[in-house]
């Protein structure tokens, strides 16, 4: 849409941002210019460390303590936010400028019910109070697609799935119906059907209220389908801007072309061979390694004045087989039971009824040493690589820890195993002496994979292991996983809401809905002819984009000579975490 005749709601003029570091100032954003009209949506895309979130934080006056705007203006409704006082910014945040941050666990209060946290926003800005605020909080949870919103409003963040927690953040961001909404990767943890609900609601809000949206995303098909304009950032510079459909279909810069070519789509080449031809020279490659048999997981109901509420059934009658040397994917909406299935297989959650068989052993009955031995053979890789690693430990110490826990080898042999694990994930050995904060997101995820591989496991459980990565790093990690499987004969349980990624990496797909398997089959057959309406809905909800010709991306139309950028390799350091999440399952 054209906004030439409409006064901009937001104008960014020649914005420069720096961060102070022990080695001197670091330039994070340089010379950004942007006009955003009411009801307009602009996508900001680029890989990790390109400055997307830094620019958004400056708009909201939320730069880290060591960051500062060195020059330029950020004009919101004519007021320069760079010069605004903290009191002025507090009045604007929430009511004038809404924010949907990316990481729900670090942005939700773990000791407050989610309904209380939404109601608090309404109270602070005078939108509602008392029972009216809590009723509005329930309505907002319903609006963002959370089932049984009244019950969910009484729950704490840890009682919700990752996708549900992200939806709570979206409800908070929309609570006061702001005139500008900054959404930082708001759908990266959401399945495609819920993503469609949320994005439809955002579009409705922009049409009804004239709300403008800055959408920071690494989902290029989403940007093409949902946004008016796209702004491409690379290492702090804006290298391309224009109508979103034009930028995605006829990019001017070589870097934008690489982003588009790396984006997973349903027509992308598969990274694994079909099950009938996978690992043809490996004896027993078609034998079942792990199996869930009529597995059920229920959680006790919440305590009430008189007794307890009915128990909540997370997984019901789960039957799933993982052949040796193959990848089995589990897909479905947030809250469908995918992660609970992974936890049962890892034995971090005990099944209520049913059984789990691993290499002929009933895992549910293993105790002490035999359970310890089982956990050496089944290793996890979680969604957040930074949260999976101890921020105080070097990369080498984090990779070595499972060997120490299982009392494997001497210090010298463990050092060799660490080096071999780094080699396996294509990381230089000198990274062993660095801390996680010194690595990019893709490097940290490689470290998490190296940690899982150091024990020579038979099965790796990957729970949304690539969903938070930008498309270039994601493509590298997926190729790495496929290569390691081919080389080492690994089996994977791949939990994901991204069906385009699943089609690339999985041999077999199980579709979950409300805790049950509704359909399963070989990947290519299931994607070509899904039998269940629910599966068809999942596939139909995938954002579409006309991809570049993958056999020759250089043939895409070019409006100026291609540039020669190279991908960024570092991220802005994240906040330190506490103990490693993977230590509990090592």
Short mmCIF file of C-alpha atoms in Angstrom, two decimals, residues 26 82 89 100 104 107 265 275 372 416 432 452 552 581:
data_model
loop_
_atom_site.label_atom_id
_atom_site.label_comp_id
_atom_site.label_asym_id
_atom_site.label_seq_id
_atom_site.Cartn_x
_atom_site.Cartn_y
_atom_site.Cartn_z
CA UNK A 26 31.20 -1.42 18.75
CA UNK A 82 15.88 9.75 21.59
CA UNK A 89 8.87 6.59 27.59
CA UNK A 100 6.07 -8.68 21.72
CA UNK A 104 8.76 -15.93 26.76
CA UNK A 107 9.90 -12.08 29.73
CA UNK A 265 9.89 -24.29 1.39
CA UNK A 275 13.33 -44.98 3.94
CA UNK A 372 22.13 -44.18 33.74
CA UNK A 416 40.44 -35.97 22.38
CA UNK A 432 36.83 -24.95 23.18
CA UNK A 452 24.93 -34.61 22.55
CA UNK A 552 20.44 -21.15 -10.27
CA UNK A 581 19.46 -27.47 31.03
#
